[in-house]
Amino acid sequence: MSGAGGEPLTAVFTRLIAATGPISVAQYMAESSARYYARRDPLGAAGDFVTAPEISQMFGELIGLWLADLWLRAGRPEPAHYVELGPGRGTLARDALGAAKRAGLTPRVHLVETSPALRASQKALHPDARWHHDLSTLPPEGPLLVVANEFLDALPVRQWVRTAAGWRERMVGLAGDRLLFVASGQPIDAKLPAELRDAPEGAIVETCPAAAAVVGEVAARLATQGGAALFVDYGHVAPRTGSTLQAVRAQRKLDALAAPGEADLTAHVDFAALAAVAQRHGARWLGTVEQGRFLRALGIERRAAALAATSPDQAATIDRATQRLLSADEMGSLFKVMGLAHPGWPEPAGF
Ligand code: SAH
């Protein structure tokens, strides 16, 4: 798309839509996210949003131990590859790899990242990593130990709206110089989830073909190469209707069409759909559980107590971070952890 330079994305979209008609929600989201992530590091207390690994080192450590435990019990197959999708600042990878190493696992490190700005931050922590634009260039041999935190929610969703004339794709159109949602005039070209097809007029259904493609590819790799994967994100475990498209800037929600390219645009992850995709591609679905339950099962409270005992001046901070990760009012329930593995790998912890 033109205008990738300094021109605000709103102006680019306005010109494009005026010339050629409405664009899909997926195109709007894909172009906005590419622009948003390309130039900045949006993470952390001073940024647009705060993720679990930026809240506490315990998050990455427990994930690293989960992977190491499975790999050790699988018989230490080599060469083992740690693969992280959308690694942000590289914080989770640092904490996970540190804990894994103490447990006896030192895998090769592969970071799948498209943003030049974030690749630069990752390189500072992981000078020996290999970077990939997508999964296709990952090594074809050796088990993959895959981690993705708040990655799937950034992938573009398609939306469908039931109009009086039937289901239509939900688009971004123009009223004067203002962006707004409209229904496409064309009948739809995709299959809607069967259980949602009879939703009433006005209902919106979201699908995420890009997330299905990623999870399908990971699952197929696990089935042939061995390994396990954890996808952590906010989302739902049963099919539902309604738009979950959301924009966040400076830790506040704003209208999804207000500031394309300048705010983080996400949608909830449909974990039920992804579990089905993973199984179709030959992986074992280990379950999808609430983040709070998963971290408790892995012993986060014991780890927090141990950290507080060695740094008593940090005890209140550690306690606050633990509550943010666990509490049902914060990240504990909305965030889910979906586990996948090679069908022959041992029983995992936490599910
Ligand atoms: N996992 C990190 C960062 C989450 S933000 C954390 O928990 O802190 C989303 C991450 O996904 C960023 O690193 C972003 O650059 C990356 N990303 C977004 N879309 C992507 C795509 N299509 N391919 C690869 N990485 C992508």
Tab-separated table of C-alpha atoms and ligand atoms in Angstrom:
chain	number	residue	atom	x	y	z
A	1	MET	CA	0.000	0.000	0.000
A	2	SER	CA	1.218	3.527	-0.728
A	3	GLY	CA	1.877	6.117	1.959
A	4	ALA	CA	4.071	3.895	4.129
A	5	GLY	CA	6.217	6.946	4.921
A	6	GLY	CA	5.151	9.804	7.129
A	7	GLU	CA	1.543	10.257	6.022
A	8	PRO	CA	-0.974	9.345	8.745
A	9	LEU	CA	-2.630	6.017	7.992
A	10	THR	CA	-6.106	7.560	8.384
A	11	ALA	CA	-5.361	9.755	5.355
A	12	VAL	CA	-4.064	6.775	3.367
A	13	PHE	CA	-7.159	4.702	4.164
A	14	THR	CA	-9.471	7.629	3.389
A	15	ARG	CA	-7.904	8.121	-0.031
A	16	LEU	CA	-7.925	4.390	-0.782
A	17	ILE	CA	-11.562	3.887	0.238
A	18	ALA	CA	-12.717	7.022	-1.625
A	19	ALA	CA	-11.029	5.680	-4.771
A	20	THR	CA	-11.890	1.977	-4.651
A	21	GLY	CA	-14.593	1.431	-2.024
A	22	PRO	CA	-14.660	-0.104	1.463
A	23	ILE	CA	-11.810	-2.360	2.665
A	24	SER	CA	-12.230	-5.451	4.823
A	25	VAL	CA	-11.765	-5.285	8.599
A	26	ALA	CA	-8.900	-7.754	8.053
A	27	GLN	CA	-7.097	-5.424	5.645
A	28	TYR	CA	-7.670	-2.483	7.990
A	29	MET	CA	-6.244	-4.467	10.919
A	30	ALA	CA	-3.296	-5.933	8.985
A	31	GLU	CA	-2.130	-2.576	7.598
A	32	SER	CA	-2.676	-0.794	10.917
A	33	SER	CA	-0.715	-3.400	12.888
A	34	ALA	CA	2.150	-3.526	10.393
A	35	ARG	CA	2.537	0.259	10.673
A	36	TYR	CA	2.081	0.220	14.450
A	37	TYR	CA	4.704	-2.433	15.259
A	38	ALA	CA	7.241	-1.521	12.567
A	39	ARG	CA	8.502	1.593	14.288
A	40	ARG	CA	8.030	1.320	17.992
A	41	ASP	CA	8.321	-0.709	21.146
A	42	PRO	CA	4.795	-0.387	22.556
A	43	LEU	CA	5.409	-2.546	25.629
A	44	GLY	CA	5.897	-1.728	29.280
A	45	ALA	CA	4.649	0.703	31.880
A	46	ALA	CA	5.570	3.760	29.801
A	47	GLY	CA	4.138	2.253	26.591
A	48	ASP	CA	0.705	1.361	25.263
A	49	PHE	CA	0.214	-1.966	27.052
A	50	VAL	CA	1.866	-4.265	29.586
A	51	THR	CA	2.200	-8.008	28.977
A	52	ALA	CA	2.707	-10.863	31.462
A	53	PRO	CA	6.475	-11.289	30.886
A	54	GLU	CA	6.928	-7.553	31.474
A	55	ILE	CA	5.029	-7.838	34.769
A	56	SER	CA	7.201	-10.561	36.274
A	57	GLN	CA	10.149	-12.831	35.471
A	58	MET	CA	8.137	-15.685	37.020
A	59	PHE	CA	5.918	-15.913	33.939
A	60	GLY	CA	8.783	-16.763	31.583
A	61	GLU	CA	10.562	-18.917	34.147
A	62	LEU	CA	7.535	-21.164	34.645
A	63	ILE	CA	7.036	-21.505	30.893
A	64	GLY	CA	10.721	-22.411	30.460
A	65	LEU	CA	10.419	-25.037	33.196
A	66	TRP	CA	7.251	-26.445	31.627
A	67	LEU	CA	9.070	-26.904	28.319
A	68	ALA	CA	12.214	-28.310	29.927
A	69	ASP	CA	10.240	-30.792	32.033
A	70	LEU	CA	8.439	-32.195	28.975
A	71	TRP	CA	11.603	-32.317	26.890
A	72	LEU	CA	13.568	-34.124	29.626
A	73	ARG	CA	10.808	-36.700	30.053
A	74	ALA	CA	10.549	-37.102	26.257
A	75	GLY	CA	14.152	-38.404	26.392
A	76	ARG	CA	16.064	-35.174	25.632
A	77	PRO	CA	15.676	-35.345	21.824
A	78	GLU	CA	18.236	-33.201	19.964
A	79	PRO	CA	18.595	-30.780	18.297
A	80	ALA	CA	15.944	-28.960	20.361
A	81	HIS	CA	14.692	-25.598	19.094
A	82	TYR	CA	13.090	-22.874	21.192
A	83	VAL	CA	10.735	-20.972	18.904
A	84	GLU	CA	8.967	-17.824	20.038
A	85	LEU	CA	6.315	-16.096	17.933
A	86	GLY	CA	6.088	-12.311	18.376
A	87	PRO	CA	8.676	-12.129	21.192
A	88	GLY	CA	8.270	-8.395	21.891
A	89	ARG	CA	11.305	-7.207	23.839
A	90	GLY	CA	12.655	-10.752	24.227
A	91	THR	CA	11.918	-10.752	27.953
A	92	LEU	CA	9.908	-13.978	28.046
A	93	ALA	CA	12.608	-15.765	26.020
A	94	ARG	CA	15.310	-14.531	28.409
A	95	ASP	CA	13.462	-15.761	31.496
A	96	ALA	CA	12.310	-19.031	29.909
A	97	LEU	CA	15.747	-19.907	28.494
A	98	GLY	CA	17.456	-19.086	31.792
A	99	ALA	CA	15.147	-21.403	33.720
A	100	ALA	CA	15.373	-24.110	31.031
A	101	LYS	CA	19.161	-23.996	31.127
A	102	ARG	CA	19.208	-24.481	34.900
A	103	ALA	CA	17.004	-27.553	34.294
A	104	GLY	CA	19.382	-28.981	31.666
A	105	LEU	CA	17.857	-27.744	28.388
A	106	THR	CA	19.868	-25.402	26.129
A	107	PRO	CA	17.975	-25.212	22.833
A	108	ARG	CA	18.791	-23.226	19.709
A	109	VAL	CA	16.808	-20.009	19.654
A	110	HIS	CA	14.476	-18.954	16.822
A	111	LEU	CA	12.502	-15.724	16.990
A	112	VAL	CA	9.625	-15.159	14.561
A	113	GLU	CA	9.253	-11.397	14.354
A	114	THR	CA	8.327	-8.966	11.592
A	115	SER	CA	8.976	-5.650	13.363
A	116	PRO	CA	12.442	-4.149	12.723
A	117	ALA	CA	12.186	-2.084	15.921
A	118	LEU	CA	11.425	-5.092	18.109
A	119	ARG	CA	14.009	-7.279	16.356
A	120	ALA	CA	16.605	-4.749	17.446
A	121	SER	CA	15.525	-4.999	21.122
A	122	GLN	CA	15.507	-8.792	20.881
A	123	LYS	CA	19.025	-8.847	19.466
A	124	ALA	CA	20.349	-7.059	22.529
A	125	LEU	CA	19.159	-9.931	24.759
A	126	HIS	CA	19.621	-12.783	22.283
A	127	PRO	CA	22.682	-12.120	20.126
A	128	ASP	CA	22.860	-15.749	18.938
A	129	ALA	CA	19.223	-16.147	17.931
A	130	ARG	CA	18.030	-16.675	14.379
A	131	TRP	CA	15.174	-14.509	13.151
A	132	HIS	CA	12.341	-15.588	10.892
A	133	HIS	CA	9.545	-13.702	9.142
A	134	ASP	CA	7.246	-16.690	9.395
A	135	LEU	CA	7.336	-20.388	10.291
A	136	SER	CA	8.341	-21.648	6.850
A	137	THR	CA	12.082	-21.138	7.441
A	138	LEU	CA	12.234	-22.959	10.795
A	139	PRO	CA	14.541	-26.008	10.764
A	140	PRO	CA	12.836	-29.177	9.492
A	141	GLU	CA	14.435	-31.501	12.059
A	142	GLY	CA	14.470	-31.631	15.841
A	143	PRO	CA	11.640	-30.979	18.288
A	144	LEU	CA	10.160	-27.492	18.410
A	145	LEU	CA	9.417	-25.909	21.790
A	146	VAL	CA	7.047	-23.135	20.764
A	147	VAL	CA	5.863	-20.180	22.847
A	148	ALA	CA	3.523	-17.358	21.808
A	149	ASN	CA	2.270	-14.785	24.289
A	150	GLU	CA	-0.132	-12.111	23.042
A	151	PHE	CA	0.773	-12.960	19.470
A	152	LEU	CA	-2.414	-14.459	18.022
A	153	ASP	CA	-4.505	-11.502	19.204
A	154	ALA	CA	-2.524	-9.197	16.892
A	155	LEU	CA	-3.341	-11.193	13.751
A	156	PRO	CA	-6.049	-9.760	11.476
A	157	VAL	CA	-9.629	-10.966	11.933
A	158	ARG	CA	-12.357	-11.092	9.335
A	159	GLN	CA	-15.805	-10.060	10.503
A	160	TRP	CA	-19.210	-11.081	9.184
A	161	VAL	CA	-22.471	-9.306	9.882
A	162	ARG	CA	-25.974	-10.661	9.392
A	163	THR	CA	-28.019	-8.143	7.394
A	164	ALA	CA	-31.643	-8.317	6.192
A	165	ALA	CA	-30.207	-9.630	2.919
A	166	GLY	CA	-28.102	-12.346	4.616
A	167	TRP	CA	-24.513	-12.630	5.853
A	168	ARG	CA	-22.065	-10.019	4.537
A	169	GLU	CA	-18.411	-9.230	5.247
A	170	ARG	CA	-18.006	-6.309	7.648
A	171	MET	CA	-15.942	-3.571	6.015
A	172	VAL	CA	-14.443	-0.183	6.789
A	173	GLY	CA	-16.041	2.527	4.671
A	174	LEU	CA	-16.234	6.283	4.612
A	175	ALA	CA	-18.860	8.881	5.626
A	176	GLY	CA	-17.475	12.230	4.508
A	177	ASP	CA	-13.917	11.990	5.809
A	178	ARG	CA	-14.760	9.713	8.732
A	179	LEU	CA	-14.054	5.953	8.792
A	180	LEU	CA	-16.973	3.754	9.822
A	181	PHE	CA	-18.079	0.122	9.699
A	182	VAL	CA	-20.340	-0.882	6.809
A	183	ALA	CA	-21.598	-4.175	5.402
A	184	SER	CA	-20.279	-5.296	2.025
A	185	GLY	CA	-22.778	-5.463	-0.811
A	186	GLN	CA	-21.443	-8.872	-1.869
A	187	PRO	CA	-22.624	-12.255	-0.584
A	188	ILE	CA	-19.880	-13.870	1.490
A	189	ASP	CA	-17.128	-16.120	0.176
A	190	ALA	CA	-16.321	-18.023	3.376
A	191	LYS	CA	-17.905	-20.600	5.622
A	192	LEU	CA	-19.162	-19.383	8.986
A	193	PRO	CA	-18.871	-21.606	12.057
A	194	ALA	CA	-21.938	-23.870	11.926
A	195	GLU	CA	-23.037	-23.107	15.482
A	196	LEU	CA	-23.187	-19.348	14.758
A	197	ARG	CA	-24.786	-19.392	11.313
A	198	ASP	CA	-28.323	-18.933	12.678
A	199	ALA	CA	-27.499	-15.819	14.738
A	200	PRO	CA	-30.105	-13.009	14.486
A	201	GLU	CA	-29.967	-9.988	12.200
A	202	GLY	CA	-27.289	-7.527	13.334
A	203	ALA	CA	-25.101	-10.276	14.802
A	204	ILE	CA	-21.359	-10.168	14.094
A	205	VAL	CA	-19.161	-13.241	13.740
A	206	GLU	CA	-15.362	-13.024	13.803
A	207	THR	CA	-12.914	-15.492	12.297
A	208	CYS	CA	-9.131	-15.335	12.201
A	209	PRO	CA	-7.755	-17.222	9.195
A	210	ALA	CA	-4.225	-16.005	9.976
A	211	ALA	CA	-4.299	-17.518	13.491
A	212	ALA	CA	-5.705	-20.770	12.107
A	213	ALA	CA	-2.864	-20.878	9.568
A	214	VAL	CA	-0.187	-20.341	12.246
A	215	VAL	CA	-1.634	-22.889	14.672
A	216	GLY	CA	-2.137	-25.402	11.848
A	217	GLU	CA	1.487	-25.024	10.788
A	218	VAL	CA	2.791	-25.367	14.349
A	219	ALA	CA	0.606	-28.447	14.898
A	220	ALA	CA	1.821	-30.102	11.692
A	221	ARG	CA	5.457	-29.427	12.680
A	222	LEU	CA	4.900	-30.883	16.165
A	223	ALA	CA	3.335	-33.979	14.623
A	224	THR	CA	6.334	-34.602	12.342
A	225	GLN	CA	9.283	-33.135	14.317
A	226	GLY	CA	8.128	-33.637	17.906
A	227	GLY	CA	7.839	-30.943	20.522
A	228	ALA	CA	5.215	-28.907	22.328
A	229	ALA	CA	3.647	-25.458	22.153
A	230	LEU	CA	2.010	-22.964	24.486
A	231	PHE	CA	-0.258	-20.229	23.115
A	232	VAL	CA	-1.191	-17.655	25.756
A	233	ASP	CA	-3.707	-14.952	24.943
A	234	TYR	CA	-6.985	-13.408	25.944
A	235	GLY	CA	-9.926	-15.065	24.367
A	236	HIS	CA	-12.783	-17.489	24.739
A	237	VAL	CA	-13.025	-21.266	24.805
A	238	ALA	CA	-16.560	-21.520	23.375
A	239	PRO	CA	-17.808	-20.011	20.094
A	240	ARG	CA	-19.472	-16.604	20.519
A	241	THR	CA	-20.809	-13.726	18.463
A	242	GLY	CA	-19.914	-10.007	18.632
A	243	SER	CA	-16.972	-7.871	17.604
A	244	THR	CA	-13.970	-8.048	19.950
A	245	LEU	CA	-11.847	-5.682	17.885
A	246	GLN	CA	-10.190	-3.307	20.318
A	247	ALA	CA	-7.694	-0.449	20.143
A	248	VAL	CA	-5.457	0.505	23.066
A	249	ARG	CA	-3.083	3.435	23.406
A	250	ALA	CA	-1.304	4.559	26.579
A	251	GLN	CA	-3.163	1.759	28.433
A	252	ARG	CA	-6.589	3.165	27.493
A	253	LYS	CA	-9.174	1.821	25.083
A	254	LEU	CA	-10.168	3.962	22.144
A	255	ASP	CA	-12.408	3.597	19.097
A	256	ALA	CA	-10.989	0.902	16.804
A	257	LEU	CA	-11.179	3.264	13.809
A	258	ALA	CA	-9.876	6.384	15.601
A	259	ALA	CA	-6.113	6.064	15.211
A	260	PRO	CA	-5.005	3.345	12.763
A	261	GLY	CA	-1.281	2.639	13.024
A	262	GLU	CA	-1.037	4.659	16.254
A	263	ALA	CA	-2.818	2.289	18.656
A	264	ASP	CA	-2.507	-1.431	19.370
A	265	LEU	CA	-5.297	-3.250	17.559
A	266	THR	CA	-6.276	-6.697	18.807
A	267	ALA	CA	-9.132	-9.187	18.812
A	268	HIS	CA	-9.979	-11.995	21.216
A	269	VAL	CA	-8.661	-15.419	20.289
A	270	ASP	CA	-11.200	-18.145	19.434
A	271	PHE	CA	-9.480	-21.032	21.226
A	272	ALA	CA	-12.193	-23.571	20.371
A	273	ALA	CA	-11.610	-23.056	16.658
A	274	LEU	CA	-7.827	-23.270	17.087
A	275	ALA	CA	-7.947	-26.494	19.128
A	276	ALA	CA	-9.912	-28.097	16.285
A	277	VAL	CA	-7.403	-26.832	13.701
A	278	ALA	CA	-4.472	-28.203	15.742
A	279	GLN	CA	-6.044	-31.644	16.019
A	280	ARG	CA	-6.816	-31.743	12.308
A	281	HIS	CA	-3.104	-31.152	11.678
A	282	GLY	CA	-2.034	-34.085	13.822
A	283	ALA	CA	-1.047	-32.500	17.143
A	284	ARG	CA	-2.386	-33.527	20.513
A	285	TRP	CA	-4.458	-30.778	22.114
A	286	LEU	CA	-3.443	-30.745	25.793
A	287	GLY	CA	-6.241	-28.422	26.838
A	288	THR	CA	-7.039	-24.733	27.140
A	289	VAL	CA	-7.026	-23.469	30.726
A	290	GLU	CA	-7.207	-20.111	32.462
A	291	GLN	CA	-3.817	-18.464	32.959
A	292	GLY	CA	-4.338	-18.216	36.734
A	293	ARG	CA	-5.000	-21.917	37.062
A	294	PHE	CA	-2.044	-22.830	34.835
A	295	LEU	CA	0.464	-20.670	36.732
A	296	ARG	CA	-0.822	-21.891	40.106
A	297	ALA	CA	-0.459	-25.499	38.976
A	298	LEU	CA	3.142	-24.771	37.976
A	299	GLY	CA	3.882	-23.391	41.451
A	300	ILE	CA	3.954	-19.632	40.970
A	301	GLU	CA	3.038	-19.008	44.585
A	302	ARG	CA	6.002	-21.035	45.846
A	303	ARG	CA	8.296	-19.240	43.372
A	304	ALA	CA	6.971	-15.849	44.548
A	305	ALA	CA	7.601	-16.762	48.179
A	306	ALA	CA	11.155	-17.857	47.356
A	307	LEU	CA	11.877	-14.620	45.481
A	308	ALA	CA	10.426	-12.528	48.310
A	309	ALA	CA	12.541	-14.396	50.850
A	310	THR	CA	15.757	-13.562	48.982
A	311	SER	CA	14.727	-9.919	48.330
A	312	PRO	CA	12.542	-8.819	51.266
A	313	ASP	CA	12.557	-5.190	50.051
A	314	GLN	CA	10.853	-6.433	46.839
A	315	ALA	CA	8.201	-8.514	48.624
A	316	ALA	CA	5.314	-6.088	48.037
A	317	THR	CA	6.195	-5.696	44.318
A	318	ILE	CA	6.457	-9.459	43.864
A	319	ASP	CA	3.118	-9.977	45.581
A	320	ARG	CA	1.427	-7.324	43.431
A	321	ALA	CA	2.850	-8.865	40.221
A	322	THR	CA	1.686	-12.339	41.273
A	323	GLN	CA	-1.832	-11.016	41.870
A	324	ARG	CA	-1.914	-9.291	38.472
A	325	LEU	CA	-1.044	-12.558	36.752
A	326	LEU	CA	-3.426	-14.705	38.821
A	327	SER	CA	-6.417	-12.623	39.827
A	328	ALA	CA	-9.721	-13.206	38.054
A	329	ASP	CA	-10.225	-9.405	37.977
A	330	GLU	CA	-6.940	-8.915	36.126
A	331	MET	CA	-5.215	-11.430	33.822
A	332	GLY	CA	-6.028	-14.694	35.598
A	333	SER	CA	-9.320	-15.622	33.882
A	334	LEU	CA	-9.538	-13.656	30.648
A	335	PHE	CA	-6.146	-15.001	29.560
A	336	LYS	CA	-6.038	-18.629	28.502
A	337	VAL	CA	-3.189	-21.056	27.919
A	338	MET	CA	-3.598	-23.569	25.096
A	339	GLY	CA	-1.129	-26.447	25.031
A	340	LEU	CA	-0.256	-28.669	22.058
A	341	ALA	CA	2.228	-31.515	21.727
A	342	HIS	CA	3.375	-34.402	19.605
A	343	PRO	CA	0.894	-37.240	20.252
A	344	GLY	CA	3.686	-39.454	21.653
A	345	TRP	CA	5.097	-36.911	24.109
A	346	PRO	CA	4.609	-37.400	27.871
A	347	GLU	CA	1.761	-36.008	29.977
A	348	PRO	CA	2.348	-32.317	30.648
A	349	ALA	CA	2.066	-30.395	33.899
A	350	GLY	CA	-0.562	-27.692	34.299
A	351	PHE	CA	-3.462	-29.010	32.190
B	1	SAH	N1	5.118	-11.641	23.262
B	1	SAH	C1	5.500	-10.311	23.665
B	1	SAH	C2	4.982	-9.221	22.717
B	1	SAH	C3	3.503	-9.182	22.426
B	1	SAH	S1	3.095	-7.897	21.280
B	1	SAH	C4	5.073	-10.066	25.085
B	1	SAH	O1	4.314	-10.854	25.618
B	1	SAH	O2	5.507	-9.072	25.672
B	1	SAH	C5	2.930	-8.750	19.732
B	1	SAH	C6	4.224	-9.216	19.120
B	1	SAH	O3	3.934	-9.891	17.884
B	1	SAH	C7	5.207	-8.130	18.747
B	1	SAH	O4	6.510	-8.623	18.934
B	1	SAH	C8	4.893	-7.899	17.264
B	1	SAH	O5	5.915	-7.234	16.570
B	1	SAH	C9	4.685	-9.317	16.816
B	1	SAH	N2	3.904	-9.507	15.602
B	1	SAH	C10	2.706	-8.961	15.288
B	1	SAH	N3	2.257	-9.433	14.110
B	1	SAH	C11	3.192	-10.319	13.672
B	1	SAH	C12	3.315	-11.156	12.516
B	1	SAH	N4	2.373	-11.191	11.589
B	1	SAH	N5	4.420	-11.937	12.413
B	1	SAH	C13	5.382	-11.934	13.362
B	1	SAH	N6	5.306	-11.167	14.480
B	1	SAH	C14	4.246	-10.366	14.620
